[in-house]
Coordinates of C-alpha atoms in Angstrom, one line a residue:
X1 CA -3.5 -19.1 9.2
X2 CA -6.1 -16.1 7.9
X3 CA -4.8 -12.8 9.1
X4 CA -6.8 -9.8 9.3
X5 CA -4.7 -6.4 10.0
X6 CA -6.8 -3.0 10.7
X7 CA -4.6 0.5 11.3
X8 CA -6.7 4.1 12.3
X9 CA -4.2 6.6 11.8
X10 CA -5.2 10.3 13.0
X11 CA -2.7 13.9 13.1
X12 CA -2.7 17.8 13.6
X13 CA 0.4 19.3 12.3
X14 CA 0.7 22.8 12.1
X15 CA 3.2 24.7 9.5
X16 CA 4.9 28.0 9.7
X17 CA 7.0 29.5 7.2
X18 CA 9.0 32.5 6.0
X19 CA 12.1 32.7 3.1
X20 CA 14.4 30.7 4.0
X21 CA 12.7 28.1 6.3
X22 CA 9.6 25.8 6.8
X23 CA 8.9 24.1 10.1
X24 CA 5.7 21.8 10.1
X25 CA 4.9 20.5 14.3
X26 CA 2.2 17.7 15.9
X27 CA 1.6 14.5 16.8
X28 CA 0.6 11.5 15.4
X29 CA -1.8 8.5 17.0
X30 CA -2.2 5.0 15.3
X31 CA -4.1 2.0 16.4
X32 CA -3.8 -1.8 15.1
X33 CA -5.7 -4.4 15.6
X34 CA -3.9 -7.9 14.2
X35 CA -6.1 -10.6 14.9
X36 CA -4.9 -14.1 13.4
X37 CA -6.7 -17.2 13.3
X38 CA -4.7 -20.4 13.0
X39 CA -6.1 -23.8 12.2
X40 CA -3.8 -26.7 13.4
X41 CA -4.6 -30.3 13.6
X42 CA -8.4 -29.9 14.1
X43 CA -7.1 -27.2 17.1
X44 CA -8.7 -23.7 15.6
X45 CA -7.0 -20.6 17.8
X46 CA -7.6 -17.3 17.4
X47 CA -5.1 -14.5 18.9
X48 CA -5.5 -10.9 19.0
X49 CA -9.5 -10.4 18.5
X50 CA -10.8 -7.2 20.3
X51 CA -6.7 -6.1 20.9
X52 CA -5.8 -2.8 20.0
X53 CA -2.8 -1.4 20.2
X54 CA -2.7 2.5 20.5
X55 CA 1.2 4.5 19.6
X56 CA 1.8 8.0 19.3
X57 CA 4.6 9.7 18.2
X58 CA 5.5 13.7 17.5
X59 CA 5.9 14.6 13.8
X60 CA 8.6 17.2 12.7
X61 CA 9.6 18.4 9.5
X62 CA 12.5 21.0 9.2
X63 CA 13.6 22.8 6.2
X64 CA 16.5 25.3 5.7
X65 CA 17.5 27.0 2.5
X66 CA 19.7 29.6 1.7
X67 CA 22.3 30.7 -0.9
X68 CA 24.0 26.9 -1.1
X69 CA 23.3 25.7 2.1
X70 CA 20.2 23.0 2.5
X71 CA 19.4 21.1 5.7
X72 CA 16.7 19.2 6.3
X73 CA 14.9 17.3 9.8
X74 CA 12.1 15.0 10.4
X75 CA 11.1 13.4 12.5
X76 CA 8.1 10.7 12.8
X77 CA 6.3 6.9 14.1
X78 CA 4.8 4.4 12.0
X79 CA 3.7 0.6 12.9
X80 CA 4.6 -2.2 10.7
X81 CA 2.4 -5.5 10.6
X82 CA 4.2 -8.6 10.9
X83 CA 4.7 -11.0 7.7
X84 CA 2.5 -13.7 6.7
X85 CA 5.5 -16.1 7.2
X86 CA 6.4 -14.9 11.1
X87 CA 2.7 -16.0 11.6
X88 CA 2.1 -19.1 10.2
X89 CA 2.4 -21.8 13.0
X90 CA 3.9 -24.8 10.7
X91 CA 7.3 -26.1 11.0
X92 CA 9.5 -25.4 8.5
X93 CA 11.8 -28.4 8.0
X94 CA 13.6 -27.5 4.6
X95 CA 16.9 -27.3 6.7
X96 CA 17.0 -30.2 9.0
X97 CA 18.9 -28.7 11.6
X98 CA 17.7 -25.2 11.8
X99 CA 13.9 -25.7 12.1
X100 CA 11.6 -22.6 12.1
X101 CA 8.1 -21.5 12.6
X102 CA 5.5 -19.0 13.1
X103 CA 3.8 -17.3 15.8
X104 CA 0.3 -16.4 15.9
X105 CA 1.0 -14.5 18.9
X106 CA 3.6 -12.0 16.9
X107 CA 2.4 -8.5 17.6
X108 CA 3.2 -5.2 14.8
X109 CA 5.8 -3.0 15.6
X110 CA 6.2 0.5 16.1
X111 CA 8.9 2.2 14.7
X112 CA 10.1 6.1 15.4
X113 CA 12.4 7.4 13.0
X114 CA 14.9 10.9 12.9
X115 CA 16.4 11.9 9.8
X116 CA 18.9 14.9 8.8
X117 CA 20.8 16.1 6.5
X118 CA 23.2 19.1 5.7
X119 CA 24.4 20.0 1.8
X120 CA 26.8 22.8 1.5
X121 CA 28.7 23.9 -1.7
X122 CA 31.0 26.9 -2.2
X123 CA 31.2 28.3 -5.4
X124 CA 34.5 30.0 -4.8
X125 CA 36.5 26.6 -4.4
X126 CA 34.2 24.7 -6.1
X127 CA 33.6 22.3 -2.6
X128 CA 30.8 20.2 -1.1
X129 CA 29.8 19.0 1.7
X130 CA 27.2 16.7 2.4
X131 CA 26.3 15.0 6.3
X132 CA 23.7 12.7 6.4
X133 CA 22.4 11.1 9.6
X134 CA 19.4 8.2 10.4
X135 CA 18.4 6.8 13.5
X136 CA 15.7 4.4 14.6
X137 CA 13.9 3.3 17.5
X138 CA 11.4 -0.1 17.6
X139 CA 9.1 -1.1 20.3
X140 CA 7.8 -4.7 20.0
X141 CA 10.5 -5.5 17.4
X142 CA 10.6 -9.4 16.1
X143 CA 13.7 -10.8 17.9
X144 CA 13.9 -14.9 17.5
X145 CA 13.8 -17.1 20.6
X146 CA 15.9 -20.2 19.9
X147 CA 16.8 -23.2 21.9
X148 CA 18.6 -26.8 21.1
X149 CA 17.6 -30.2 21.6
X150 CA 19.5 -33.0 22.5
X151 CA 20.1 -33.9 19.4
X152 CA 21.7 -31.1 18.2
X153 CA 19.0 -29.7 15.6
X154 CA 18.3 -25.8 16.4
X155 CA 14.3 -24.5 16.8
X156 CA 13.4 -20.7 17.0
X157 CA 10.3 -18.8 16.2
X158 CA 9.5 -15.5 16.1
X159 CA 8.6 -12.9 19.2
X160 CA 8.3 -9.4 20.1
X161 CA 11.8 -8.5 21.8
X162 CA 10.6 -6.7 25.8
X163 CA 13.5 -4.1 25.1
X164 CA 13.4 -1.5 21.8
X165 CA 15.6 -2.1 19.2
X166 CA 17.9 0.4 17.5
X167 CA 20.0 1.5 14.8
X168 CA 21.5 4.9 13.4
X169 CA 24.1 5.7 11.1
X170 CA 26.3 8.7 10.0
X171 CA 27.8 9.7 6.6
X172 CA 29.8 12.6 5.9
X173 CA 31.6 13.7 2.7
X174 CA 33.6 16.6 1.4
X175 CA 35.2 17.1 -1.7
X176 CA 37.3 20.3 -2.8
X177 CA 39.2 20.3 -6.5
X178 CA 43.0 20.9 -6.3
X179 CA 45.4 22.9 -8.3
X180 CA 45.4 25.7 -10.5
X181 CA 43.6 24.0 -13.1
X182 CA 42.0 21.8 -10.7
X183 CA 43.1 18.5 -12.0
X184 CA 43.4 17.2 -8.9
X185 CA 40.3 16.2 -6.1
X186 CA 40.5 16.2 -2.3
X187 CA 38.0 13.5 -0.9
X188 CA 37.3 13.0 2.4
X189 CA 34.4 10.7 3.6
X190 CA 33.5 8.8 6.7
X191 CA 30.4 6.3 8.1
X192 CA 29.2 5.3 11.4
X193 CA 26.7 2.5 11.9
X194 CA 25.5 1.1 15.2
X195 CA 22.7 -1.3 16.1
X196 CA 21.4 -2.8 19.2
X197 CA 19.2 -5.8 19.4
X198 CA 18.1 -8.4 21.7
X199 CA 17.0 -12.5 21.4
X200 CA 16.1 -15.0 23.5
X201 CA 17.6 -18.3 24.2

């Protein structure tokens, strides 16, 4: 299988800024095109030629400083191309009972992302706290559709899931010395992680 993978990628962004804080604001576009041509068995195919796939997402960028306290936000889109492997059309038989291959019809993803993160330190106790938070949204996102013979051995391949995937997660941390001479530390931390998917059977 030959794959040829072809992103355009324009912006305008526009920046303000002052002391303390610098905002930069626009939009992003990106087009693929992922054409794949796949030679099995004498039978030449040829997916994606002429296809373009057009995304657009905002772009953000925050940042906050002042004294000891930092945050920062962003926010942007980006379009992945699918591996080599989640292409390739032959059968993979290296586990007998879990047989895999490619598919030439696989189209790239598109990802939109949100990060932020808070850092804050008093000098007076000698504390910090730190919150950090990531979240994702994919369109087209490789799911695997699966299904099993009657003979017990398991096939999937590869194909773009119809509903976006997602995932975020949440880390906060605070730590404060103890005691006169501080010999002691205070620690208190947490995470949250979630993640929604979907595959076909």
């Amino acid at each position: 299988a030959d794959n040829r993978y072809l992103s355009e990628r324009g912006s305008v962004t526009l920046q303000y800024s002052n002391d303390t804080s610098t905002v930069q604001f626009g939009v992003r576009v990106e087009t693929v095109n992922n054409e794949v041509k796949a030679k099995s068995m004498g039978v030449e195919t040829i997916t994606g030629k002429d296809e373009w796939l057009t995304n657009w997402a905002p772009f953000l960028s925050y940042e906050y400083k002042k004294g000891s306290t930092m945050i920062y936000a962003g926010y942007w889109g980006q379009a992945s191309q699918p591996s080599s492997t989640s292409l390739t059309p032959a059968l993979d038989i290296s586990n007998p009972v879990q047989v895999t291959a490619g598919n030439i019809y696989l189209k790239p993803d598109y990802m939109h992302g949100i990060y932020t993160s808070l850092n804050n330190s008093n000098r007076e106790t000698f504390s910090f706290f730190n919150m950090y938070f990531n979240g994702t949204m994919t369109t087209r996102s490789k799911v695997y559709a699966s299904w099993i013979d009657d003979s017990g051995v398991r096939y999937s391949i590869p194909v773009n899931s119809q509903k976006p995937q997602s995932n975020c997660s949440l880390y906060t941390s605070y730590n404060r010395p103890l005691g006169k001479e501080r010999q002691f530390t205070l620690t208190l931390s947490g995470n949250l992680y979630y993640s929604a998917s979907h595959s076909y059977q």
